[in-house]
Coordinates of C-alpha atoms and ligand atoms in Angstrom, one line a residue:
Chain D
M1 CA -21.8 86.5 96.3
A2 CA -24.4 85.8 98.9
K3 CA -26.9 88.6 99.5
T4 CA -29.7 89.2 102.1
T5 CA -33.1 90.5 101.1
E6 CA -35.8 91.6 103.5
L7 CA -39.3 90.4 102.6
I8 CA -42.7 90.4 104.4
C9 CA -44.6 87.2 103.9
V10 CA -48.3 87.9 103.0
T11 CA -49.4 84.3 102.7
C12 CA -51.4 84.8 105.9
P13 CA -52.3 87.9 107.9
M14 CA -49.5 87.3 110.4
G15 CA -47.1 89.0 108.0
C16 CA -43.7 87.6 109.1
K17 CA -40.6 89.6 108.4
L18 CA -38.3 87.3 106.5
T19 CA -34.6 87.7 106.1
V20 CA -33.5 85.8 103.1
T21 CA -29.9 84.9 102.3
H22 CA -29.5 84.0 98.7
E23 CA -27.0 83.7 95.9
G24 CA -28.9 84.9 92.8
D25 CA -32.1 82.9 92.7
T26 CA -30.8 80.2 95.1
I27 CA -31.9 80.6 98.7
L28 CA -29.3 79.7 101.2
G29 CA -31.3 80.4 104.3
I30 CA -34.4 82.1 105.6
E31 CA -35.1 83.5 109.1
G32 CA -38.2 85.0 110.6
N33 CA -40.8 82.7 109.1
V34 CA -43.2 81.2 111.6
C35 CA -44.3 78.4 109.3
K36 CA -43.1 76.6 106.2
R37 CA -45.3 78.5 103.8
G38 CA -42.9 81.4 104.3
E39 CA -40.2 79.5 102.4
A40 CA -42.4 79.0 99.4
Y41 CA -43.4 82.7 99.5
A42 CA -39.8 83.8 99.6
Q43 CA -38.9 81.6 96.7
T44 CA -41.5 83.0 94.3
E45 CA -41.1 86.5 95.6
L46 CA -37.4 86.4 94.9
V47 CA -37.5 84.7 91.5
D48 CA -40.8 85.8 89.9
P49 CA -42.9 88.2 92.0
R50 CA -46.5 88.4 90.7
R51 CA -49.5 90.6 91.5
M52 CA -53.1 90.8 90.7
V53 CA -54.1 94.0 89.0
A54 CA -57.4 95.8 89.0
T55 CA -58.2 99.0 87.2
T56 CA -60.9 100.6 85.0
V57 CA -61.3 101.0 81.2
Q58 CA -63.3 103.7 79.4
V59 CA -66.9 103.1 78.4
V60 CA -69.0 104.9 75.8
G61 CA -72.7 105.2 76.3
G62 CA -72.9 103.6 79.8
V63 CA -74.4 104.6 83.1
H64 CA -70.9 105.3 84.2
P65 CA -67.9 106.5 82.1
L66 CA -65.8 103.5 83.3
V67 CA -66.1 99.8 83.9
P68 CA -63.8 98.1 86.4
V69 CA -61.7 95.2 85.1
Y70 CA -59.4 92.7 86.8
T71 CA -56.8 90.0 86.0
T72 CA -57.9 86.5 86.7
A73 CA -54.4 85.5 87.7
P74 CA -51.4 87.4 89.0
I75 CA -49.0 88.9 86.4
P76 CA -45.3 89.5 86.8
K77 CA -44.7 92.6 88.9
P78 CA -42.5 94.4 86.4
L79 CA -45.3 94.3 83.8
I80 CA -47.9 96.1 85.9
F81 CA -47.4 99.5 84.4
D82 CA -47.3 98.1 80.8
L83 CA -50.6 96.4 81.4
L84 CA -52.1 99.6 82.7
S85 CA -50.9 101.5 79.6
E86 CA -52.4 98.8 77.4
L87 CA -55.7 99.0 79.2
R88 CA -55.8 102.8 78.9
Q89 CA -56.1 102.2 75.1
V90 CA -59.2 100.1 75.4
K91 CA -62.7 101.6 74.9
L92 CA -65.8 99.5 75.3
R93 CA -69.4 100.3 74.3
A94 CA -72.2 99.8 76.8
P95 CA -74.1 97.6 77.5
I96 CA -71.4 95.5 79.0
L97 CA -71.8 92.2 80.8
A98 CA -69.6 91.0 83.8
G99 CA -66.9 88.6 82.8
R100 CA -66.4 90.0 79.3
V101 CA -62.9 89.4 78.0
V102 CA -61.0 92.7 77.7
L103 CA -57.6 91.2 77.0
E104 CA -57.1 87.6 76.3
D105 CA -53.4 87.0 76.7
A106 CA -52.3 90.2 78.3
L107 CA -48.8 91.1 77.2
G108 CA -48.2 87.5 76.3
T109 CA -48.4 86.3 79.9
G110 CA -51.4 84.0 79.3
V111 CA -53.4 86.0 81.8
T112 CA -56.9 87.1 81.0
V113 CA -58.4 90.5 81.9
L114 CA -62.2 90.5 82.5
T115 CA -64.9 93.1 83.3
S116 CA -65.9 93.0 87.0
R117 CA -69.6 93.9 86.6
D118 CA -72.5 94.5 84.2
L119 CA -72.7 98.1 83.0
P120 CA -76.1 99.0 81.4
A121 CA -76.4 101.6 78.7
A122 CA -77.3 105.1 79.8
P123 CA -81.0 105.7 79.2
G124 CA -82.0 107.9 76.3
Chain W
M1 CA -98.9 108.5 99.8
A2 CA -98.2 105.1 98.3
K3 CA -98.6 102.3 100.9
R4 CA -97.7 98.6 101.0
T5 CA -97.1 95.8 103.4
V6 CA -94.2 93.3 103.3
D7 CA -92.9 90.5 105.5
V8 CA -89.3 91.6 105.7
A9 CA -88.0 95.0 104.7
V10 CA -84.2 95.4 104.3
I11 CA -82.7 98.9 104.3
G12 CA -79.5 99.0 102.2
S13 CA -78.4 96.7 99.3
G14 CA -74.7 96.2 100.2
P15 CA -73.5 92.7 100.9
G16 CA -75.1 92.8 104.4
G17 CA -78.5 93.7 103.1
L18 CA -78.4 91.4 100.1
A19 CA -77.4 88.4 102.3
A20 CA -80.2 89.2 104.7
A21 CA -82.8 89.4 101.8
I22 CA -81.5 86.1 100.4
A23 CA -81.7 84.3 103.8
A24 CA -85.1 85.7 104.6
K25 CA -86.4 84.3 101.3
K26 CA -84.8 81.0 101.9
E27 CA -86.4 80.9 105.3
G28 CA -89.8 81.2 103.7
A29 CA -90.6 84.9 104.0
G30 CA -93.2 85.9 101.4
N31 CA -92.5 89.5 100.4
V32 CA -88.9 90.6 101.0
L33 CA -88.2 94.2 99.9
V34 CA -84.8 95.9 99.7
V35 CA -84.8 99.7 99.8
E36 CA -81.7 101.3 98.4
R37 CA -81.0 105.1 98.0
D38 CA -78.5 104.6 95.2
V39 CA -79.6 103.9 91.6
E40 CA -77.9 100.5 91.7
M41 CA -77.5 97.7 94.2
G42 CA -74.3 96.5 95.7
G43 CA -73.4 99.2 98.3
I44 CA -69.9 100.4 98.8
L45 CA -68.4 97.4 97.0
L46 CA -69.2 99.0 93.7
Q47 CA -66.2 101.3 94.2
C48 CA -63.9 98.7 95.7
I49 CA -62.6 97.4 92.3
H50 CA -59.5 95.7 93.8
H51 CA -59.2 92.0 94.5
G52 CA -59.6 90.3 97.8
F53 CA -63.3 89.7 98.2
G54 CA -64.8 86.2 98.6
T55 CA -61.7 84.2 99.6
E56 CA -63.5 83.0 102.7
I57 CA -67.0 82.0 101.6
L58 CA -66.7 81.8 97.8
G59 CA -63.2 80.3 97.6
A60 CA -62.5 82.9 94.8
D61 CA -60.5 86.1 94.8
L62 CA -62.9 88.6 93.3
P63 CA -63.0 92.3 92.9
G64 CA -65.8 94.1 94.9
P65 CA -68.3 94.7 92.1
A66 CA -68.1 91.0 91.0
Y67 CA -68.7 89.9 94.6
A68 CA -71.7 92.2 94.9
Q69 CA -73.2 91.2 91.6
R70 CA -73.3 87.5 92.6
F71 CA -75.4 88.2 95.6
E72 CA -77.6 90.7 93.6
Q73 CA -78.3 88.1 91.0
E74 CA -79.1 85.5 93.7
A75 CA -81.5 87.9 95.5
I76 CA -83.3 88.7 92.2
S77 CA -83.6 85.1 91.2
L78 CA -85.2 84.2 94.6
G79 CA -87.8 86.9 94.0
V80 CA -86.5 89.6 96.3
E81 CA -88.2 92.9 95.3
T82 CA -86.2 96.2 95.2
L83 CA -86.9 99.9 95.4
L84 CA -83.8 101.7 94.0
D85 CA -83.1 105.4 94.1
T86 CA -85.3 105.5 97.3
M87 CA -84.0 106.9 100.6
V88 CA -85.5 105.7 103.9
L89 CA -86.2 108.8 105.9
D90 CA -87.7 107.3 109.0
I91 CA -88.8 104.1 110.7
T92 CA -91.2 103.7 113.6
P93 CA -91.2 101.2 116.5
T94 CA -94.2 99.6 114.9
R95 CA -92.0 99.0 111.9
Q96 CA -93.4 101.4 109.4
I97 CA -90.9 102.8 106.9
V98 CA -91.2 106.2 105.3
A99 CA -89.1 106.6 102.2
A100 CA -88.7 109.1 99.4
S101 CA -87.8 108.7 95.8
E102 CA -87.6 111.3 93.0
S103 CA -89.9 109.3 90.7
S104 CA -92.7 108.3 93.2
G105 CA -92.4 110.8 96.0
L106 CA -93.1 109.7 99.5
L107 CA -94.0 106.1 100.2
E108 CA -94.8 104.1 103.2
V109 CA -94.1 100.4 103.8
Q110 CA -95.4 98.4 106.8
A111 CA -93.0 95.6 107.5
R112 CA -93.4 92.7 109.9
S113 CA -89.7 92.8 110.5
I114 CA -86.9 95.1 109.4
V115 CA -83.2 94.5 108.8
L116 CA -81.0 97.6 109.1
A117 CA -78.1 97.3 106.6
M118 CA -77.1 100.9 106.0
G119 CA -73.3 100.2 106.2
C120 CA -70.8 102.7 107.5
R121 CA -69.5 106.0 106.6
E122 CA -66.0 107.5 106.9
R123 CA -64.8 109.8 109.6
T124 CA -64.2 113.2 108.2
R125 CA -62.1 116.2 109.0
A126 CA -64.7 117.5 111.5
Q127 CA -64.3 114.4 113.6
I128 CA -60.6 114.5 113.9
T129 CA -60.0 118.2 114.2
L130 CA -57.3 119.0 111.7
P131 CA -56.0 122.5 112.1
G132 CA -55.1 124.9 109.3
A133 CA -56.8 126.5 106.4
R134 CA -59.8 124.9 104.6
P135 CA -58.7 124.9 101.0
A136 CA -60.0 122.6 98.3
G137 CA -58.2 119.3 97.8
V138 CA -59.1 117.5 101.1
Y139 CA -61.1 114.4 100.7
T140 CA -61.8 111.2 102.5
A141 CA -60.2 108.2 100.9
G142 CA -63.6 106.7 100.1
M143 CA -64.7 109.9 98.2
A144 CA -61.5 109.7 96.2
Q145 CA -62.2 106.0 95.6
R146 CA -65.6 106.8 94.1
F147 CA -64.2 109.7 92.0
V148 CA -61.4 107.5 90.5
N149 CA -63.2 104.1 90.2
V150 CA -66.8 105.1 89.3
E151 CA -66.8 108.7 88.0
G152 CA -63.4 108.6 86.2
F153 CA -61.8 111.6 87.7
V154 CA -58.4 111.7 89.5
P155 CA -58.5 114.3 92.3
G156 CA -54.8 115.3 92.3
R157 CA -51.3 114.8 91.1
R158 CA -49.3 114.8 94.3
I159 CA -50.9 113.3 97.3
V160 CA -50.5 112.8 101.1
I161 CA -52.6 110.3 102.9
L162 CA -53.4 110.6 106.6
G163 CA -54.1 107.2 108.2
S164 CA -52.9 103.8 107.4
G165 CA -56.3 102.2 107.1
D166 CA -56.9 99.8 104.2
I167 CA -58.9 102.2 102.1
G168 CA -56.1 104.7 102.3
M169 CA -53.4 102.2 101.3
I170 CA -55.5 100.8 98.5
M171 CA -56.1 104.3 97.2
A172 CA -52.3 105.0 97.4
R173 CA -51.8 102.2 94.9
R174 CA -54.8 103.1 92.8
L175 CA -53.7 106.7 92.4
T176 CA -50.2 105.5 91.6
F177 CA -51.7 103.4 88.8
E178 CA -53.4 106.5 87.5
G179 CA -50.2 108.4 87.3
A180 CA -50.3 110.4 90.5
K181 CA -47.5 110.6 93.0
V182 CA -48.2 109.6 96.6
A183 CA -45.6 111.4 98.6
R184 CA -46.4 109.8 101.9
V185 CA -48.8 107.9 104.2
V186 CA -48.8 109.3 107.7
E187 CA -50.1 107.3 110.7
I188 CA -50.5 108.7 114.3
M189 CA -50.4 105.2 115.9
P190 CA -47.1 103.4 116.4
F191 CA -48.5 100.5 114.3
L192 CA -50.2 100.0 111.0
S193 CA -54.0 100.2 111.2
G194 CA -54.8 98.2 108.1
L195 CA -53.7 94.8 106.9
M196 CA -50.1 93.8 106.3
R197 CA -51.0 92.5 102.9
N198 CA -52.1 95.9 101.9
Y199 CA -48.9 97.5 103.3
V200 CA -46.8 95.2 101.1
Q201 CA -48.9 95.2 98.0
C202 CA -50.0 98.8 98.0
L203 CA -47.1 100.8 99.6
L204 CA -43.9 98.8 99.6
D205 CA -44.4 97.6 96.0
F206 CA -44.4 101.2 94.8
D207 CA -41.9 102.7 97.3
I208 CA -44.6 104.8 99.0
P209 CA -43.2 105.9 102.4
L210 CA -45.1 105.1 105.5
Q211 CA -44.5 107.2 108.6
L212 CA -45.8 105.8 111.9
G213 CA -46.2 107.8 115.1
H214 CA -46.7 111.0 113.0
T215 CA -49.6 113.2 112.2
I216 CA -50.5 116.2 110.1
S217 CA -50.3 119.4 112.2
R218 CA -51.3 121.9 109.6
I219 CA -52.8 122.2 106.1
I220 CA -51.1 124.9 104.0
G221 CA -52.7 126.6 101.0
R222 CA -55.3 129.3 100.4
R223 CA -57.6 128.0 97.7
R224 CA -56.1 124.7 97.0
V225 CA -53.9 122.5 99.2
E226 CA -50.3 123.4 98.6
A227 CA -48.6 121.5 101.3
V228 CA -49.1 119.8 104.7
E229 CA -47.0 120.0 107.8
V230 CA -46.2 116.6 109.3
V231 CA -45.0 116.2 112.9
Q232 CA -43.9 113.4 115.1
V233 CA -46.1 112.7 118.2
D234 CA -45.2 111.3 121.6
D235 CA -47.1 108.4 123.3
Q236 CA -49.8 110.9 124.4
W237 CA -50.3 112.0 120.8
R238 CA -48.7 115.4 121.5
P239 CA -46.6 116.9 118.8
V240 CA -42.9 116.8 119.4
P241 CA -41.5 120.3 118.8
G242 CA -38.7 120.6 116.3
T243 CA -39.9 117.6 114.3
E244 CA -42.1 119.5 111.8
E245 CA -41.6 118.9 108.1
I246 CA -43.4 120.5 105.2
I247 CA -44.5 118.2 102.4
P248 CA -45.7 119.8 99.2
C249 CA -48.9 118.3 97.8
D250 CA -52.1 119.3 96.0
T251 CA -54.3 116.8 97.7
L252 CA -54.8 115.3 101.2
L253 CA -56.8 112.1 101.7
L254 CA -58.1 111.1 105.1
S255 CA -58.3 107.4 105.9
V256 CA -59.0 107.7 109.6
G257 CA -61.7 105.2 110.2
L258 CA -65.2 104.2 109.6
I259 CA -68.3 104.6 111.8
P260 CA -71.5 102.6 111.5
E261 CA -74.3 104.7 109.8
N262 CA -77.1 104.8 112.4
E263 CA -79.2 107.9 112.1
L264 CA -82.3 105.8 111.4
S265 CA -81.6 103.4 114.2
R266 CA -81.1 106.2 116.7
N267 CA -84.3 108.0 115.7
V268 CA -86.4 104.9 116.1
G269 CA -85.0 104.3 119.6
V270 CA -82.6 101.4 119.0
A271 CA -80.0 101.5 121.7
L272 CA -76.5 102.1 120.4
D273 CA -73.2 100.9 121.8
P274 CA -70.8 103.9 122.2
V275 CA -67.8 101.7 121.6
T276 CA -68.9 100.1 118.2
G277 CA -71.2 103.0 117.2
G278 CA -73.7 100.4 116.2
P279 CA -76.8 98.8 117.8
Y280 CA -76.6 96.4 120.7
V281 CA -77.5 93.0 119.2
D282 CA -78.1 89.5 120.4
E283 CA -76.7 86.4 118.5
R284 CA -79.5 86.6 115.9
F285 CA -78.6 90.3 115.3
E286 CA -81.8 91.5 116.8
T287 CA -81.5 95.0 118.2
T288 CA -83.1 96.3 121.4
M289 CA -86.3 96.9 119.4
P290 CA -88.3 93.7 118.8
G291 CA -88.4 92.8 115.1
I292 CA -85.7 95.3 114.1
F293 CA -82.5 93.4 113.1
A294 CA -79.2 94.8 111.9
A295 CA -76.5 93.3 109.6
G296 CA -73.1 94.2 108.4
N297 CA -71.1 97.4 109.0
V298 CA -74.1 99.1 110.5
V299 CA -73.4 96.9 113.6
H300 CA -69.6 97.2 113.7
V301 CA -67.0 97.7 111.1
Y302 CA -65.8 94.3 109.7
D303 CA -62.5 93.7 108.0
L304 CA -63.7 91.1 105.6
V305 CA -66.8 91.4 103.4
D306 CA -67.3 87.6 103.7
W307 CA -68.2 88.0 107.4
V308 CA -70.6 90.8 106.5
T309 CA -72.4 88.3 104.2
E310 CA -72.5 85.7 107.0
A311 CA -73.9 88.2 109.5
G312 CA -76.5 89.2 106.9
Y313 CA -77.6 85.5 106.5
V314 CA -78.1 85.2 110.3
A315 CA -80.1 88.5 110.6
G316 CA -82.2 87.7 107.5
K317 CA -83.1 84.3 108.6
H318 CA -84.3 85.5 112.1
A319 CA -86.1 88.5 110.6
A320 CA -88.1 86.0 108.5
R321 CA -88.9 83.9 111.6
F322 CA -90.0 87.0 113.5
A323 CA -92.2 88.0 110.5
A324 CA -93.8 84.6 110.6
G325 CA -94.8 85.2 114.3
D326 CA -92.2 83.0 115.8
R327 CA -91.8 84.8 119.1
A328 CA -93.2 83.9 122.5
G329 CA -93.1 86.7 125.1
Q330 CA -90.1 88.5 126.5
L331 CA -86.6 87.3 125.9
D332 CA -84.2 86.7 128.7
Y333 CA -80.6 87.5 128.0
V334 CA -77.1 86.5 129.2
R335 CA -74.7 89.4 129.0
L336 CA -71.4 89.1 127.1
E337 CA -68.7 91.5 128.3
A338 CA -65.5 92.7 126.8
G339 CA -62.8 91.7 129.4
E340 CA -59.1 91.9 129.4
N341 CA -57.6 93.5 126.3
V342 CA -60.9 93.3 124.5
R343 CA -62.3 96.6 123.1
Y344 CA -65.7 95.2 122.3
V345 CA -67.4 91.9 121.4
V346 CA -70.4 91.3 119.2
P347 CA -73.0 90.0 119.9
H348 CA -73.5 92.0 123.2
V349 CA -76.0 89.5 124.7
L350 CA -77.0 85.9 124.1
T351 CA -80.7 84.8 124.4
R352 CA -80.9 82.4 127.3
D353 CA -83.7 80.2 125.9
Q354 CA -83.6 80.9 122.1
L355 CA -80.1 79.9 121.2
P356 CA -80.3 78.8 117.6
G357 CA -79.4 75.2 116.5
E358 CA -76.1 76.2 115.1
S359 CA -72.8 77.5 116.5
I360 CA -72.5 81.2 117.2
K361 CA -69.6 83.4 116.2
L362 CA -68.3 85.8 118.8
Q363 CA -66.4 88.5 117.1
M364 CA -64.2 91.0 118.9
R365 CA -61.3 93.5 118.6
A366 CA -58.3 93.6 120.8
R367 CA -57.4 96.8 122.6
Q368 CA -53.6 96.5 122.4
P369 CA -51.5 94.6 119.9
I370 CA -49.8 91.4 121.4
E371 CA -47.2 90.1 119.0
K372 CA -47.0 86.8 120.8
P373 CA -49.2 83.7 121.0
V374 CA -52.4 84.5 122.8
W375 CA -55.5 82.7 124.1
V376 CA -58.9 84.1 123.2
E377 CA -61.2 82.8 126.0
L378 CA -64.8 82.9 127.2
R379 CA -65.4 82.7 130.9
D380 CA -68.2 82.6 133.4
G381 CA -66.4 83.9 136.4
E382 CA -63.9 81.3 137.5
K383 CA -65.1 78.8 134.9
R384 CA -63.6 78.8 131.5
L385 CA -66.1 77.7 128.8
I386 CA -64.0 77.7 125.7
R387 CA -60.7 79.1 124.5
R388 CA -58.8 79.2 121.3
A389 CA -55.1 79.8 120.5
E390 CA -54.0 82.5 118.1
R391 CA -50.5 83.4 117.1
Y392 CA -51.0 87.1 117.9
A393 CA -53.7 89.7 118.5
R394 CA -53.9 93.1 116.7
P395 CA -56.6 95.8 117.0
G396 CA -56.8 95.9 113.1
E397 CA -57.7 92.2 112.7
M398 CA -61.0 91.0 114.2
L399 CA -60.8 87.9 116.4
T400 CA -63.4 85.2 116.3
L401 CA -64.4 82.7 118.9
V402 CA -66.9 80.1 117.9
L403 CA -69.4 79.1 120.6
P404 CA -70.3 75.5 119.9
E405 CA -73.7 74.0 120.7
R406 CA -72.2 71.8 123.5
S407 CA -71.5 75.0 125.5
Y408 CA -75.1 76.2 125.4
E409 CA -76.0 74.6 128.7
D410 CA -73.2 76.5 130.4
V411 CA -74.4 79.7 128.7
R412 CA -77.9 79.2 130.1
Q413 CA -76.5 78.9 133.6
A414 CA -74.6 82.2 133.5
E415 CA -75.5 85.8 134.3
T416 CA -72.6 87.4 132.6
L417 CA -69.9 85.9 130.3
T418 CA -66.6 87.6 129.7
V419 CA -64.2 87.3 126.8
N420 CA -60.5 87.9 127.3
V421 CA -57.4 88.0 125.1
L422 CA -54.4 86.9 127.1
E423 CA -50.8 86.1 126.5
R424 CA -50.2 82.4 126.4
Ligands
FAD501 C1 -65.1 103.9 101.3 C2 -65.1 102.5 101.8 C3 -64.3 101.5 101.2 C4 -64.3 100.2 101.7 N1 -63.4 99.3 101.1 C5 -63.4 98.0 101.6 C6 -62.5 97.1 101.0 O1 -61.7 97.4 100.2 N2 -62.6 95.8 101.5 C7 -63.5 95.4 102.4 O2 -63.5 94.2 102.8 N3 -64.3 96.3 103.0 C8 -64.3 97.6 102.6 N4 -65.1 98.5 103.2 C9 -66.0 98.0 104.2 C10 -67.2 97.7 103.5 O3 -68.2 98.7 103.8 C11 -67.8 96.3 103.8 O4 -66.9 95.3 103.5 C12 -69.1 96.0 103.2 O5 -69.3 96.6 102.0 C13 -70.1 96.3 104.2 O6 -71.4 95.9 103.7 P1 -72.7 96.5 104.2 O7 -73.8 95.8 103.5 O8 -72.7 96.5 105.7 O9 -72.7 98.1 103.8 P2 -72.5 98.9 102.4 O10 -71.9 98.1 101.4 O11 -72.0 100.2 102.8 O12 -74.1 99.1 102.0 C14 -74.9 100.0 102.7 C15 -76.0 100.4 101.7 O13 -77.1 101.0 102.4 C16 -77.5 102.1 101.6 N5 -78.2 103.0 102.5 C17 -77.7 103.7 103.6 N6 -78.6 104.5 104.2 C18 -79.7 104.3 103.5 C19 -81.0 104.9 103.6 N7 -81.4 105.7 104.6 N8 -82.0 104.5 102.7 C20 -81.7 103.6 101.7 N9 -80.4 103.1 101.6 C21 -79.5 103.4 102.4 C22 -76.3 102.6 101.0 O14 -76.5 103.4 99.9 C23 -75.5 101.3 100.7 O15 -75.8 100.9 99.4 C24 -65.1 99.8 102.7 C25 -66.0 100.7 103.3 C26 -66.0 102.1 102.9 C27 -66.9 103.1 103.5
SF4_502 S1 -44.4 82.6 107.3 FE1 -46.3 81.4 107.7 S2 -47.1 82.4 109.5 FE2 -45.6 83.8 108.7 S3 -46.8 85.2 107.3 FE3 -46.0 83.5 106.0 S4 -47.7 82.0 106.0 FE4 -48.1 83.4 107.8

């Protein structure tokens, strides 16, 4: 059965509203895209939507109680909350350098999670 | 009082200030000093932990703190000096800076040139007149961002956000990540005020409802927020009777806009544009006071940090040249005016005889959205100097028109130039 799904392309700031007709993962037609990149967007968004994730992890002995961390590539959207729970278990000790690997192959996705900044140890 | 002399003093260590300091050093300034009131450098980016920074000028999609740290490291390696935990209290027309820090008390710096890079602050409840009680639990989105991302404290469990600005939408997602429930985002305008990308990835992805053409008419709760009353507005922003709805929540976040931070500029006598809230500047980002330059959100609120960095480079370079004594007499200006469907354009003036040997970016905001192809054009009366096609124009997305060197002769002939945004 053919279905229609409404999407908004975010490939550029224009933000076209796409009406995608598809049967399962197979796209039958797209309307509303101003340029061709909208088609590629609809394809990935329909089959395997992914997002970048940024959050914080706990730090012991730092100038702040947290250090920000980020994924270096987008992870599948349905895994976002699992990744957040996993990162909630992590505790790092200051001093911390930017780019330190927090998770190497997060949830088996092959995506790395890194610290976003240096975090010096608290004085004293 | 401790006293010292520097070539270029930069006030603020956000991306605008850091870029100015880097460019000043590269232009040959001897002593470049950055004064920052916070205990660390980087400005507001330190709390912007989400992605989206650096795609234009670094070709990388970085979180805010990582973006800031790159420029911090570059500044340090070039020999830029810093005074942290030091608040600038006053500057004088002769470019003396008075600052205070807890560790060294009052200090005075004599600078040959100054770059103002104090950034912007958020509009608060006082500036938007929100009726109702004044219970705890009302914060600006940026305050909440600092609580959650730097201090590690989540301000509420059930949240309503007023304003569809980017910071508010980004906080809606962030608070959802931290287990809070964002009940609604309410926007008084009939259109989104932030970027579409943020609407999709921060609200739609997590089924957070957005209500356009609505506002908050009342805050309910005695000690702590217990609910807010939301109401539809007509095209004059008047509440439509009978559309009131009570939404239970323990926290209200305000994401209702940013204003350039210009206490210091005002006190020293720098003329401010009532439309942008920032100083009038020429294409080198010099203000109306000779030797006092301005860079970044202190001038007007940018949507992309990359452009703040670029503006900082321009300001810093010319501040270094000014410090080196590169200035002969009075400057003569060509005025640049916001014409049809343009709310403002920066720079405000162009120097007739000092136009730099590089193309100049004219950056502007449209007054009204046009969801159709438009021309962005620059005119001298009947004569069109340049124009550029855009697919649409929206107040939330800055428009840029590049003034190429080949147009400089036309600029020099003009008294006043006008920029327009017109339907194609
Ligand atoms: C809460 C908030 C969130 C934002 N989120 C985003 C975002 O997600 N993405 C985005 O692109 N942009 C965001 N912005 C806009 C952001 O401000 C700019 O992109 C960029 O950080 C501006 O750089 P800047 O150097 O002009 O100012 P800032 O980064 O604000 O830096 C100004 C610096 O000046 C210092 N300062 C101010 N007054 C004094 C004084 N008297 N003495 C000494 N130091 C002083 C401040 O402490 C600060 O470090 C946000 C802005 C705010 C307010
Ligand atoms: S379809 Fe093309 S024009 Fe429309 S948002 Fe996507 S990339 Fe931009």
